[in-house]
mmCIF file with all atom_site columns, C-alpha atoms in Angstrom:
data_model
loop_
_atom_site.group_PDB
_atom_site.id
_atom_site.type_symbol
_atom_site.label_atom_id
_atom_site.label_alt_id
_atom_site.label_comp_id
_atom_site.label_asym_id
_atom_site.label_entity_id
_atom_site.label_seq_id
_atom_site.pdbx_PDB_ins_code
_atom_site.Cartn_x
_atom_site.Cartn_y
_atom_site.Cartn_z
_atom_site.occupancy
_atom_site.B_iso_or_equiv
_atom_site.pdbx_formal_charge
_atom_site.auth_seq_id
_atom_site.auth_comp_id
_atom_site.auth_asym_id
_atom_site.auth_atom_id
_atom_site.pdbx_PDB_model_num
ATOM 1   C CA . UNK A 1 1   ? -8.546  81.724 -8.064  1.00 53.00 ? 258 UNK A CA 1
ATOM 2   C CA . UNK A 1 2   ? -9.474  82.871 -11.531 1.00 72.00 ? 259 UNK A CA 1
ATOM 3   C CA . UNK A 1 3   ? -7.224  80.563 -13.533 1.00 91.00 ? 260 UNK A CA 1
ATOM 4   C CA . UNK A 1 4   ? -4.278  81.342 -15.778 1.00 95.00 ? 261 UNK A CA 1
ATOM 5   C CA . UNK A 1 5   ? -4.170  84.917 -17.006 1.00 95.00 ? 262 UNK A CA 1
ATOM 6   C CA . UNK A 1 6   ? -2.170  86.455 -19.826 1.00 96.00 ? 263 UNK A CA 1
ATOM 7   C CA . UNK A 1 7   ? -1.454  90.026 -20.737 1.00 97.00 ? 264 UNK A CA 1
ATOM 8   C CA . UNK A 1 8   ? -1.891  91.580 -23.194 1.00 97.00 ? 265 UNK A CA 1
ATOM 9   C CA . UNK A 1 9   ? -4.591  89.666 -25.038 1.00 95.00 ? 266 UNK A CA 1
ATOM 10  C CA . UNK A 1 10  ? -3.654  91.247 -28.350 1.00 96.00 ? 267 UNK A CA 1
ATOM 11  C CA . UNK A 1 11  ? -0.474  92.893 -29.546 1.00 97.00 ? 268 UNK A CA 1
ATOM 12  C CA . UNK A 1 12  ? 0.223   94.505 -32.894 1.00 98.00 ? 269 UNK A CA 1
ATOM 13  C CA . UNK A 1 13  ? 3.801   95.472 -33.517 1.00 98.00 ? 270 UNK A CA 1
ATOM 14  C CA . UNK A 1 14  ? 6.017   96.472 -36.386 1.00 97.00 ? 271 UNK A CA 1
ATOM 15  C CA . UNK A 1 15  ? 8.720   94.176 -37.650 1.00 97.00 ? 272 UNK A CA 1
ATOM 16  C CA . UNK A 1 16  ? 11.943  94.662 -35.771 1.00 97.00 ? 273 UNK A CA 1
ATOM 17  C CA . UNK A 1 17  ? 10.352  95.799 -32.519 1.00 98.00 ? 274 UNK A CA 1
ATOM 18  C CA . UNK A 1 18  ? 10.658  93.913 -29.234 1.00 98.00 ? 275 UNK A CA 1
ATOM 19  C CA . UNK A 1 19  ? 7.591   92.608 -27.434 1.00 98.00 ? 276 UNK A CA 1
ATOM 20  C CA . UNK A 1 20  ? 7.053   91.101 -23.988 1.00 98.00 ? 277 UNK A CA 1
ATOM 21  C CA . UNK A 1 21  ? 4.145   88.993 -22.803 1.00 98.00 ? 278 UNK A CA 1
ATOM 22  C CA . UNK A 1 22  ? 3.196   88.124 -19.264 1.00 98.00 ? 279 UNK A CA 1
ATOM 23  C CA . UNK A 1 23  ? 1.606   84.997 -17.811 1.00 98.00 ? 280 UNK A CA 1
ATOM 24  C CA . UNK A 1 24  ? 0.236   84.561 -14.303 1.00 97.00 ? 281 UNK A CA 1
ATOM 25  C CA . UNK A 1 25  ? -0.337  80.873 -13.505 1.00 95.00 ? 282 UNK A CA 1
ATOM 26  C CA . UNK A 1 26  ? -2.762  79.344 -11.041 1.00 93.00 ? 283 UNK A CA 1
ATOM 27  C CA . UNK A 1 27  ? -1.234  80.148 -7.682  1.00 89.00 ? 284 UNK A CA 1
ATOM 28  C CA . UNK A 1 28  ? -0.522  76.634 -6.412  1.00 85.00 ? 285 UNK A CA 1
ATOM 29  C CA . UNK A 1 29  ? 0.887   75.430 -9.740  1.00 89.00 ? 286 UNK A CA 1
ATOM 30  C CA . UNK A 1 30  ? 4.662   75.258 -9.784  1.00 89.00 ? 287 UNK A CA 1
ATOM 31  C CA . UNK A 1 31  ? 4.967   74.290 -13.454 1.00 91.00 ? 288 UNK A CA 1
ATOM 32  C CA . UNK A 1 32  ? 4.474   76.849 -16.198 1.00 94.00 ? 289 UNK A CA 1
ATOM 33  C CA . UNK A 1 33  ? 4.592   76.291 -19.949 1.00 94.00 ? 290 UNK A CA 1
ATOM 34  C CA . UNK A 1 34  ? 4.686   78.431 -23.068 1.00 96.00 ? 291 UNK A CA 1
ATOM 35  C CA . UNK A 1 35  ? 3.238   77.260 -26.380 1.00 95.00 ? 292 UNK A CA 1
ATOM 36  C CA . UNK A 1 36  ? 2.849   78.913 -29.768 1.00 96.00 ? 293 UNK A CA 1
ATOM 37  C CA . UNK A 1 37  ? -0.117  78.278 -32.016 1.00 96.00 ? 294 UNK A CA 1
ATOM 38  C CA . UNK A 1 38  ? -0.270  79.366 -35.637 1.00 94.00 ? 295 UNK A CA 1
ATOM 39  C CA . UNK A 1 39  ? -3.445  79.419 -37.691 1.00 89.00 ? 296 UNK A CA 1
ATOM 40  C CA . UNK A 1 40  ? -4.840  75.989 -38.399 1.00 86.00 ? 297 UNK A CA 1
ATOM 41  C CA . UNK A 1 41  ? -2.307  74.181 -36.235 1.00 90.00 ? 298 UNK A CA 1
ATOM 42  C CA . UNK A 1 42  ? -2.203  72.744 -32.769 1.00 93.00 ? 299 UNK A CA 1
ATOM 43  C CA . UNK A 1 43  ? -0.133  74.443 -30.085 1.00 94.00 ? 300 UNK A CA 1
ATOM 44  C CA . UNK A 1 44  ? 3.613   73.795 -30.246 1.00 93.00 ? 301 UNK A CA 1
ATOM 45  C CA . UNK A 1 45  ? 5.703   73.550 -27.111 1.00 92.00 ? 302 UNK A CA 1
ATOM 46  C CA . UNK A 1 46  ? 8.242   76.330 -26.558 1.00 94.00 ? 303 UNK A CA 1
ATOM 47  C CA . UNK A 1 47  ? 9.540   75.999 -23.008 1.00 94.00 ? 304 UNK A CA 1
ATOM 48  C CA . UNK A 1 48  ? 8.608   75.166 -19.451 1.00 91.00 ? 305 UNK A CA 1
ATOM 49  C CA . UNK A 1 49  ? 9.571   76.087 -15.901 1.00 93.00 ? 306 UNK A CA 1
ATOM 50  C CA . UNK A 1 50  ? 9.417   74.299 -12.623 1.00 91.00 ? 307 UNK A CA 1
ATOM 51  C CA . UNK A 1 51  ? 9.376   77.077 -10.074 1.00 91.00 ? 308 UNK A CA 1
ATOM 52  C CA . UNK A 1 52  ? 12.014  79.519 -11.328 1.00 92.00 ? 309 UNK A CA 1
ATOM 53  C CA . UNK A 1 53  ? 14.096  76.945 -13.200 1.00 92.00 ? 310 UNK A CA 1
ATOM 54  C CA . UNK A 1 54  ? 13.711  76.696 -16.965 1.00 92.00 ? 311 UNK A CA 1
ATOM 55  C CA . UNK A 1 55  ? 13.887  72.937 -17.499 1.00 89.00 ? 312 UNK A CA 1
ATOM 56  C CA . UNK A 1 56  ? 13.338  72.513 -21.225 1.00 88.00 ? 313 UNK A CA 1
ATOM 57  C CA . UNK A 1 57  ? 13.464  74.630 -24.345 1.00 90.00 ? 314 UNK A CA 1
ATOM 58  C CA . UNK A 1 58  ? 12.244  73.670 -27.782 1.00 89.00 ? 315 UNK A CA 1
ATOM 59  C CA . UNK A 1 59  ? 14.356  74.110 -30.884 1.00 86.00 ? 316 UNK A CA 1
ATOM 60  C CA . UNK A 1 60  ? 11.552  76.448 -31.969 1.00 80.00 ? 317 UNK A CA 1
ATOM 61  C CA . UNK A 1 61  ? 12.790  78.897 -29.356 1.00 84.00 ? 318 UNK A CA 1
ATOM 62  C CA . UNK A 1 62  ? 15.388  80.818 -31.338 1.00 87.00 ? 319 UNK A CA 1
ATOM 63  C CA . UNK A 1 63  ? 17.875  83.129 -29.642 1.00 91.00 ? 320 UNK A CA 1
ATOM 64  C CA . UNK A 1 64  ? 15.479  86.022 -30.281 1.00 95.00 ? 321 UNK A CA 1
ATOM 65  C CA . UNK A 1 65  ? 13.126  84.455 -27.735 1.00 95.00 ? 322 UNK A CA 1
ATOM 66  C CA . UNK A 1 66  ? 13.753  84.501 -24.021 1.00 95.00 ? 323 UNK A CA 1
ATOM 67  C CA . UNK A 1 67  ? 11.534  83.430 -21.156 1.00 96.00 ? 324 UNK A CA 1
ATOM 68  C CA . UNK A 1 68  ? 11.918  84.080 -17.468 1.00 96.00 ? 325 UNK A CA 1
ATOM 69  C CA . UNK A 1 69  ? 10.160  83.199 -14.257 1.00 96.00 ? 326 UNK A CA 1
ATOM 70  C CA . UNK A 1 70  ? 12.282  85.075 -11.738 1.00 90.00 ? 327 UNK A CA 1
ATOM 71  C CA . UNK A 1 71  ? 10.376  84.356 -8.521  1.00 87.00 ? 328 UNK A CA 1
ATOM 72  C CA . UNK A 1 72  ? 8.664   81.152 -9.511  1.00 84.00 ? 329 UNK A CA 1
ATOM 73  C CA . UNK A 1 73  ? 5.326   82.884 -9.922  1.00 91.00 ? 330 UNK A CA 1
ATOM 74  C CA . UNK A 1 74  ? 4.555   84.892 -13.083 1.00 96.00 ? 331 UNK A CA 1
ATOM 75  C CA . UNK A 1 75  ? 6.539   84.433 -16.271 1.00 97.00 ? 332 UNK A CA 1
ATOM 76  C CA . UNK A 1 76  ? 7.475   86.680 -19.168 1.00 97.00 ? 333 UNK A CA 1
ATOM 77  C CA . UNK A 1 77  ? 8.183   85.773 -22.771 1.00 97.00 ? 334 UNK A CA 1
ATOM 78  C CA . UNK A 1 78  ? 10.170  88.311 -24.768 1.00 97.00 ? 335 UNK A CA 1
ATOM 79  C CA . UNK A 1 79  ? 10.649  88.309 -28.514 1.00 97.00 ? 336 UNK A CA 1
ATOM 80  C CA . UNK A 1 80  ? 13.386  90.573 -29.824 1.00 97.00 ? 337 UNK A CA 1
ATOM 81  C CA . UNK A 1 81  ? 13.545  91.941 -33.348 1.00 97.00 ? 338 UNK A CA 1
ATOM 82  C CA . UNK A 1 82  ? 10.164  90.513 -34.252 1.00 97.00 ? 339 UNK A CA 1
ATOM 83  C CA . UNK A 1 83  ? 9.597   88.999 -37.677 1.00 96.00 ? 340 UNK A CA 1
ATOM 84  C CA . UNK A 1 84  ? 6.356   88.450 -39.556 1.00 95.00 ? 341 UNK A CA 1
ATOM 85  C CA . UNK A 1 85  ? 6.738   84.716 -38.971 1.00 94.00 ? 342 UNK A CA 1
ATOM 86  C CA . UNK A 1 86  ? 6.387   85.360 -35.244 1.00 96.00 ? 343 UNK A CA 1
ATOM 87  C CA . UNK A 1 87  ? 2.720   86.232 -35.748 1.00 97.00 ? 344 UNK A CA 1
ATOM 88  C CA . UNK A 1 88  ? 0.826   83.636 -33.741 1.00 96.00 ? 345 UNK A CA 1
ATOM 89  C CA . UNK A 1 89  ? -1.148  82.997 -30.586 1.00 96.00 ? 346 UNK A CA 1
ATOM 90  C CA . UNK A 1 90  ? 1.154   82.566 -27.588 1.00 97.00 ? 347 UNK A CA 1
ATOM 91  C CA . UNK A 1 91  ? -0.408  80.338 -24.970 1.00 96.00 ? 348 UNK A CA 1
ATOM 92  C CA . UNK A 1 92  ? 0.633   79.893 -21.379 1.00 96.00 ? 349 UNK A CA 1
ATOM 93  C CA . UNK A 1 93  ? -0.361  76.921 -19.252 1.00 94.00 ? 350 UNK A CA 1
ATOM 94  C CA . UNK A 1 94  ? 0.286   75.789 -15.710 1.00 92.00 ? 351 UNK A CA 1
ATOM 95  C CA . UNK A 1 95  ? 0.028   72.546 -13.815 1.00 89.00 ? 352 UNK A CA 1
ATOM 96  C CA . UNK A 1 96  ? 0.806   70.806 -10.583 1.00 83.00 ? 353 UNK A CA 1
ATOM 97  C CA . UNK A 1 97  ? 3.904   68.606 -10.690 1.00 74.00 ? 354 UNK A CA 1
ATOM 98  C CA . UNK A 1 98  ? 3.635   64.988 -11.894 1.00 66.00 ? 355 UNK A CA 1
ATOM 99  C CA . UNK A 1 99  ? 2.501   62.536 -9.275  1.00 64.00 ? 356 UNK A CA 1
ATOM 100 C CA . UNK A 1 100 ? -0.287  64.774 -8.075  1.00 58.00 ? 357 UNK A CA 1
ATOM 101 C CA . UNK A 1 101 ? -3.907  63.976 -8.711  1.00 53.00 ? 358 UNK A CA 1
ATOM 102 C CA . UNK A 1 102 ? -4.396  66.713 -11.285 1.00 56.00 ? 359 UNK A CA 1
ATOM 103 C CA . UNK A 1 103 ? -2.689  65.708 -14.487 1.00 67.00 ? 360 UNK A CA 1
ATOM 104 C CA . UNK A 1 104 ? -3.877  68.334 -16.892 1.00 81.00 ? 361 UNK A CA 1
ATOM 105 C CA . UNK A 1 105 ? -2.375  71.627 -17.918 1.00 87.00 ? 362 UNK A CA 1
ATOM 106 C CA . UNK A 1 106 ? -4.659  74.623 -17.536 1.00 90.00 ? 363 UNK A CA 1
ATOM 107 C CA . UNK A 1 107 ? -4.349  77.139 -20.328 1.00 93.00 ? 364 UNK A CA 1
ATOM 108 C CA . UNK A 1 108 ? -4.677  80.880 -20.318 1.00 94.00 ? 365 UNK A CA 1
ATOM 109 C CA . UNK A 1 109 ? -6.631  82.816 -22.957 1.00 93.00 ? 366 UNK A CA 1
ATOM 110 C CA . UNK A 1 110 ? -3.497  83.508 -24.988 1.00 95.00 ? 367 UNK A CA 1
ATOM 111 C CA . UNK A 1 111 ? -1.815  86.572 -26.432 1.00 96.00 ? 368 UNK A CA 1
ATOM 112 C CA . UNK A 1 112 ? -2.384  87.074 -30.133 1.00 96.00 ? 369 UNK A CA 1
ATOM 113 C CA . UNK A 1 113 ? 0.643   88.694 -31.743 1.00 97.00 ? 370 UNK A CA 1
ATOM 114 C CA . UNK A 1 114 ? 0.466   90.343 -35.141 1.00 97.00 ? 371 UNK A CA 1
ATOM 115 C CA . UNK A 1 115 ? 3.712   91.554 -36.686 1.00 97.00 ? 372 UNK A CA 1
ATOM 116 C CA . UNK A 1 116 ? 3.195   93.995 -39.534 1.00 96.00 ? 373 UNK A CA 1
ATOM 117 C CA . UNK B 2 1   ? 7.222   61.390 -37.830 1.00 59.00 ? 231 UNK B CA 1
ATOM 118 C CA . UNK B 2 2   ? 4.076   62.832 -36.326 1.00 68.00 ? 232 UNK B CA 1
ATOM 119 C CA . UNK B 2 3   ? 3.466   61.832 -32.764 1.00 91.00 ? 233 UNK B CA 1
ATOM 120 C CA . UNK B 2 4   ? -0.243  62.651 -32.831 1.00 95.00 ? 234 UNK B CA 1
ATOM 121 C CA . UNK B 2 5   ? -2.376  62.140 -35.918 1.00 96.00 ? 235 UNK B CA 1
ATOM 122 C CA . UNK B 2 6   ? -5.872  63.468 -36.324 1.00 96.00 ? 236 UNK B CA 1
ATOM 123 C CA . UNK B 2 7   ? -7.105  62.436 -39.754 1.00 95.00 ? 237 UNK B CA 1
ATOM 124 C CA . UNK B 2 8   ? -10.353 64.408 -39.794 1.00 94.00 ? 238 UNK B CA 1
ATOM 125 C CA . UNK B 2 9   ? -9.703  68.087 -40.521 1.00 93.00 ? 239 UNK B CA 1
ATOM 126 C CA . UNK B 2 10  ? -13.439 68.807 -40.318 1.00 94.00 ? 240 UNK B CA 1
ATOM 127 C CA . UNK B 2 11  ? -16.674 67.082 -39.390 1.00 95.00 ? 241 UNK B CA 1
ATOM 128 C CA . UNK B 2 12  ? -20.346 67.975 -39.648 1.00 96.00 ? 242 UNK B CA 1
ATOM 129 C CA . UNK B 2 13  ? -22.745 66.287 -37.251 1.00 96.00 ? 243 UNK B CA 1
ATOM 130 C CA . UNK B 2 14  ? -26.446 66.712 -36.618 1.00 96.00 ? 244 UNK B CA 1
ATOM 131 C CA . UNK B 2 15  ? -27.375 68.000 -33.177 1.00 96.00 ? 245 UNK B CA 1
ATOM 132 C CA . UNK B 2 16  ? -28.138 65.261 -30.610 1.00 96.00 ? 246 UNK B CA 1
ATOM 133 C CA . UNK B 2 17  ? -26.171 62.645 -32.537 1.00 96.00 ? 247 UNK B CA 1
ATOM 134 C CA . UNK B 2 18  ? -23.055 61.021 -31.096 1.00 97.00 ? 248 UNK B CA 1
ATOM 135 C CA . UNK B 2 19  ? -19.731 61.876 -32.707 1.00 97.00 ? 249 UNK B CA 1
ATOM 136 C CA . UNK B 2 20  ? -16.347 60.169 -32.682 1.00 97.00 ? 250 UNK B CA 1
ATOM 137 C CA . UNK B 2 21  ? -13.164 62.159 -33.259 1.00 98.00 ? 251 UNK B CA 1
ATOM 138 C CA . UNK B 2 22  ? -10.216 60.029 -34.284 1.00 97.00 ? 252 UNK B CA 1
ATOM 139 C CA . UNK B 2 23  ? -6.730  60.181 -32.815 1.00 98.00 ? 253 UNK B CA 1
ATOM 140 C CA . UNK B 2 24  ? -3.746  57.897 -33.190 1.00 97.00 ? 254 UNK B CA 1
ATOM 141 C CA . UNK B 2 25  ? -0.433  58.370 -31.462 1.00 96.00 ? 255 UNK B CA 1
ATOM 142 C CA . UNK B 2 26  ? 3.110   57.138 -31.689 1.00 95.00 ? 256 UNK B CA 1
ATOM 143 C CA . UNK B 2 27  ? 5.406   56.555 -28.758 1.00 91.00 ? 257 UNK B CA 1
ATOM 144 C CA . UNK B 2 28  ? 7.871   53.981 -27.474 1.00 89.00 ? 258 UNK B CA 1
ATOM 145 C CA . UNK B 2 29  ? 7.629   55.234 -23.908 1.00 87.00 ? 259 UNK B CA 1
ATOM 146 C CA . UNK B 2 30  ? 5.549   52.831 -21.750 1.00 88.00 ? 260 UNK B CA 1
ATOM 147 C CA . UNK B 2 31  ? 4.392   55.709 -19.550 1.00 86.00 ? 261 UNK B CA 1
ATOM 148 C CA . UNK B 2 32  ? 2.374   58.400 -21.271 1.00 89.00 ? 262 UNK B CA 1
ATOM 149 C CA . UNK B 2 33  ? -0.843  60.356 -20.969 1.00 90.00 ? 263 UNK B CA 1
ATOM 150 C CA . UNK B 2 34  ? -3.405  61.239 -23.573 1.00 93.00 ? 264 UNK B CA 1
ATOM 151 C CA . UNK B 2 35  ? -5.574  64.357 -23.503 1.00 94.00 ? 265 UNK B CA 1
ATOM 152 C CA . UNK B 2 36  ? -8.356  65.960 -25.421 1.00 96.00 ? 266 UNK B CA 1
ATOM 153 C CA . UNK B 2 37  ? -8.780  69.717 -25.441 1.00 96.00 ? 267 UNK B CA 1
ATOM 154 C CA . UNK B 2 38  ? -11.551 71.851 -26.932 1.00 97.00 ? 268 UNK B CA 1
ATOM 155 C CA . UNK B 2 39  ? -10.794 75.239 -28.447 1.00 95.00 ? 269 UNK B CA 1
ATOM 156 C CA . UNK B 2 40  ? -13.833 77.398 -29.220 1.00 94.00 ? 270 UNK B CA 1
ATOM 157 C CA . UNK B 2 41  ? -13.584 80.411 -31.492 1.00 90.00 ? 271 UNK B CA 1
ATOM 158 C CA . UNK B 2 42  ? -12.680 82.527 -28.451 1.00 86.00 ? 272 UNK B CA 1
ATOM 159 C CA . UNK B 2 43  ? -9.281  80.786 -28.470 1.00 86.00 ? 273 UNK B CA 1
ATOM 160 C CA . UNK B 2 44  ? -9.043  79.340 -24.979 1.00 87.00 ? 274 UNK B CA 1
ATOM 161 C CA . UNK B 2 45  ? -7.956  75.711 -24.615 1.00 92.00 ? 275 UNK B CA 1
ATOM 162 C CA . UNK B 2 46  ? -10.426 73.790 -22.462 1.00 93.00 ? 276 UNK B CA 1
ATOM 163 C CA . UNK B 2 47  ? -9.370  70.468 -20.941 1.00 92.00 ? 277 UNK B CA 1
ATOM 164 C CA . UNK B 2 48  ? -11.919 67.725 -21.597 1.00 95.00 ? 278 UNK B CA 1
ATOM 165 C CA . UNK B 2 49  ? -10.559 64.333 -20.634 1.00 94.00 ? 279 UNK B CA 1
ATOM 166 C CA . UNK B 2 50  ? -7.396  62.424 -19.716 1.00 92.00 ? 280 UNK B CA 1
ATOM 167 C CA . UNK B 2 51  ? -6.306  58.798 -20.149 1.00 93.00 ? 281 UNK B CA 1
ATOM 168 C CA . UNK B 2 52  ? -3.157  57.388 -18.596 1.00 90.00 ? 282 UNK B CA 1
ATOM 169 C CA . UNK B 2 53  ? -1.294  54.622 -20.386 1.00 90.00 ? 283 UNK B CA 1
ATOM 170 C CA . UNK B 2 54  ? -1.682  52.316 -17.397 1.00 90.00 ? 284 UNK B CA 1
ATOM 171 C CA . UNK B 2 55  ? -5.344  53.063 -16.795 1.00 90.00 ? 285 UNK B CA 1
ATOM 172 C CA . UNK B 2 56  ? -7.355  49.885 -17.202 1.00 88.00 ? 286 UNK B CA 1
ATOM 173 C CA . UNK B 2 57  ? -10.665 51.513 -17.950 1.00 93.00 ? 287 UNK B CA 1
ATOM 174 C CA . UNK B 2 58  ? -11.617 54.067 -20.562 1.00 94.00 ? 288 UNK B CA 1
ATOM 175 C CA . UNK B 2 59  ? -11.903 57.566 -19.165 1.00 94.00 ? 289 UNK B CA 1
ATOM 176 C CA . UNK B 2 60  ? -15.295 59.255 -19.034 1.00 94.00 ? 290 UNK B CA 1
ATOM 177 C CA . UNK B 2 61  ? -16.282 62.810 -18.135 1.00 93.00 ? 291 UNK B CA 1
ATOM 178 C CA . UNK B 2 62  ? -19.954 63.547 -18.520 1.00 96.00 ? 292 UNK B CA 1
ATOM 179 C CA . UNK B 2 63  ? -20.810 63.413 -22.234 1.00 97.00 ? 293 UNK B CA 1
ATOM 180 C CA . UNK B 2 64  ? -17.172 62.791 -23.144 1.00 97.00 ? 294 UNK B CA 1
ATOM 181 C CA . UNK B 2 65  ? -15.557 59.376 -23.221 1.00 97.00 ? 295 UNK B CA 1
ATOM 182 C CA . UNK B 2 66  ? -12.189 58.281 -24.511 1.00 97.00 ? 296 UNK B CA 1
ATOM 183 C CA . UNK B 2 67  ? -12.062 55.039 -26.481 1.00 96.00 ? 297 UNK B CA 1
ATOM 184 C CA . UNK B 2 68  ? -8.547  53.884 -25.590 1.00 96.00 ? 298 UNK B CA 1
ATOM 185 C CA . UNK B 2 69  ? -7.189  51.014 -27.692 1.00 96.00 ? 299 UNK B CA 1
ATOM 186 C CA . UNK B 2 70  ? -3.614  50.662 -26.542 1.00 94.00 ? 300 UNK B CA 1
ATOM 187 C CA . UNK B 2 71  ? -2.511  47.967 -28.994 1.00 94.00 ? 301 UNK B CA 1
ATOM 188 C CA . UNK B 2 72  ? -3.741  50.068 -31.899 1.00 95.00 ? 302 UNK B CA 1
ATOM 189 C CA . UNK B 2 73  ? -2.339  53.278 -30.329 1.00 96.00 ? 303 UNK B CA 1
ATOM 190 C CA . UNK B 2 74  ? -5.712  54.869 -30.705 1.00 97.00 ? 304 UNK B CA 1
ATOM 191 C CA . UNK B 2 75  ? -7.434  57.364 -28.379 1.00 97.00 ? 305 UNK B CA 1
ATOM 192 C CA . UNK B 2 76  ? -10.680 58.449 -29.983 1.00 98.00 ? 306 UNK B CA 1
ATOM 193 C CA . UNK B 2 77  ? -12.964 60.978 -28.309 1.00 98.00 ? 307 UNK B CA 1
ATOM 194 C CA . UNK B 2 78  ? -16.661 60.178 -28.237 1.00 98.00 ? 308 UNK B CA 1
ATOM 195 C CA . UNK B 2 79  ? -19.154 62.940 -27.555 1.00 97.00 ? 309 UNK B CA 1
ATOM 196 C CA . UNK B 2 80  ? -22.638 61.664 -26.831 1.00 95.00 ? 310 UNK B CA 1
ATOM 197 C CA . UNK B 2 81  ? -25.788 63.667 -27.581 1.00 94.00 ? 311 UNK B CA 1
ATOM 198 C CA . UNK B 2 82  ? -23.960 66.515 -29.307 1.00 96.00 ? 312 UNK B CA 1
ATOM 199 C CA . UNK B 2 83  ? -25.042 70.104 -28.679 1.00 96.00 ? 313 UNK B CA 1
ATOM 200 C CA . UNK B 2 84  ? -24.642 73.296 -30.702 1.00 96.00 ? 314 UNK B CA 1
ATOM 201 C CA . UNK B 2 85  ? -22.123 74.507 -28.133 1.00 96.00 ? 315 UNK B CA 1
ATOM 202 C CA . UNK B 2 86  ? -19.868 71.578 -29.005 1.00 97.00 ? 316 UNK B CA 1
ATOM 203 C CA . UNK B 2 87  ? -18.915 73.313 -32.257 1.00 97.00 ? 317 UNK B CA 1
ATOM 204 C CA . UNK B 2 88  ? -15.191 74.015 -31.886 1.00 97.00 ? 318 UNK B CA 1
ATOM 205 C CA . UNK B 2 89  ? -11.693 72.759 -32.697 1.00 97.00 ? 319 UNK B CA 1
ATOM 206 C CA . UNK B 2 90  ? -10.747 69.590 -30.854 1.00 98.00 ? 320 UNK B CA 1
ATOM 207 C CA . UNK B 2 91  ? -7.141  68.673 -30.190 1.00 97.00 ? 321 UNK B CA 1
ATOM 208 C CA . UNK B 2 92  ? -5.768  65.308 -29.198 1.00 97.00 ? 322 UNK B CA 1
ATOM 209 C CA . UNK B 2 93  ? -2.507  65.533 -27.269 1.00 95.00 ? 323 UNK B CA 1
ATOM 210 C CA . UNK B 2 94  ? 0.061   63.308 -25.604 1.00 93.00 ? 324 UNK B CA 1
ATOM 211 C CA . UNK B 2 95  ? 2.491   63.703 -22.750 1.00 88.00 ? 325 UNK B CA 1
ATOM 212 C CA . UNK B 2 96  ? 5.435   61.311 -22.756 1.00 76.00 ? 326 UNK B CA 1
ATOM 213 C CA . UNK B 2 97  ? 7.390   60.686 -19.569 1.00 65.00 ? 327 UNK B CA 1
ATOM 214 C CA . UNK B 2 98  ? 8.318   64.315 -19.035 1.00 65.00 ? 328 UNK B CA 1
ATOM 215 C CA . UNK B 2 99  ? 5.903   67.144 -18.964 1.00 71.00 ? 329 UNK B CA 1
ATOM 216 C CA . UNK B 2 100 ? 5.495   68.868 -22.307 1.00 80.00 ? 330 UNK B CA 1
ATOM 217 C CA . UNK B 2 101 ? 2.401   68.073 -24.300 1.00 87.00 ? 331 UNK B CA 1
ATOM 218 C CA . UNK B 2 102 ? 2.479   67.360 -28.031 1.00 91.00 ? 332 UNK B CA 1
ATOM 219 C CA . UNK B 2 103 ? -0.675  68.310 -29.892 1.00 94.00 ? 333 UNK B CA 1
ATOM 220 C CA . UNK B 2 104 ? -2.224  67.039 -33.082 1.00 95.00 ? 334 UNK B CA 1
ATOM 221 C CA . UNK B 2 105 ? -3.398  69.362 -35.833 1.00 94.00 ? 335 UNK B CA 1
ATOM 222 C CA . UNK B 2 106 ? -6.967  69.267 -34.623 1.00 96.00 ? 336 UNK B CA 1
ATOM 223 C CA . UNK B 2 107 ? -10.435 68.479 -35.943 1.00 97.00 ? 337 UNK B CA 1
ATOM 224 C CA . UNK B 2 108 ? -12.977 71.226 -36.510 1.00 97.00 ? 338 UNK B CA 1
ATOM 225 C CA . UNK B 2 109 ? -16.390 69.991 -35.406 1.00 97.00 ? 339 UNK B CA 1
ATOM 226 C CA . UNK B 2 110 ? -19.544 71.659 -36.681 1.00 97.00 ? 340 UNK B CA 1
ATOM 227 C CA . UNK B 2 111 ? -22.832 70.760 -34.998 1.00 97.00 ? 341 UNK B CA 1
ATOM 228 C CA . UNK B 2 112 ? -25.812 71.350 -37.273 1.00 96.00 ? 342 UNK B CA 1
ATOM 229 C CA . UNK B 2 113 ? -29.211 72.371 -35.833 1.00 94.00 ? 343 UNK B CA 1
#
């Protein structure tokens, strides 16, 4: 297994366009998380899934943002009508459920979004 | 109120010296976990070390150790014998009860040759 992967790695889009990012977690991990990281800040939690169920959403996740994990494997994060304030690194992470030996979340390389 | 506080925005350390990165946290949940992640300029978040709130001993992973002082709500990262490759952003983070992780603002560590 090669770890968490994200696609694309970089995305430049014009304001008002829609964008979609994909995350493929580590195969045996049933939890998947999305975070956003702006320059000079730590990652901020957006949402997470256990299998296909979206269990928590941050207030940061406005109604322009939607995330799905239809089959409990890969996940997509869509941003509609992008704004310049959406420019950030979008990080995906996955983990085993609590109670297992592995407690950490494994992060992907991120998708850097630039809205012009 | 900030849940995770990292008071050192930047640090410069001579190669081979030990370095301590400060982290304090705030929670009323008796069950929580504390993490340190490293983020090099490439952008990936690399897990370094974990400390559970009920763990009796300080966590260690190779050159990394976590100085856990529960009463002071402190979880400092100690890197022994620093190397040039240790230059990166370091984030302290906490998981309370549930599963999301809350990150601090980070400390940028520069190792000088």
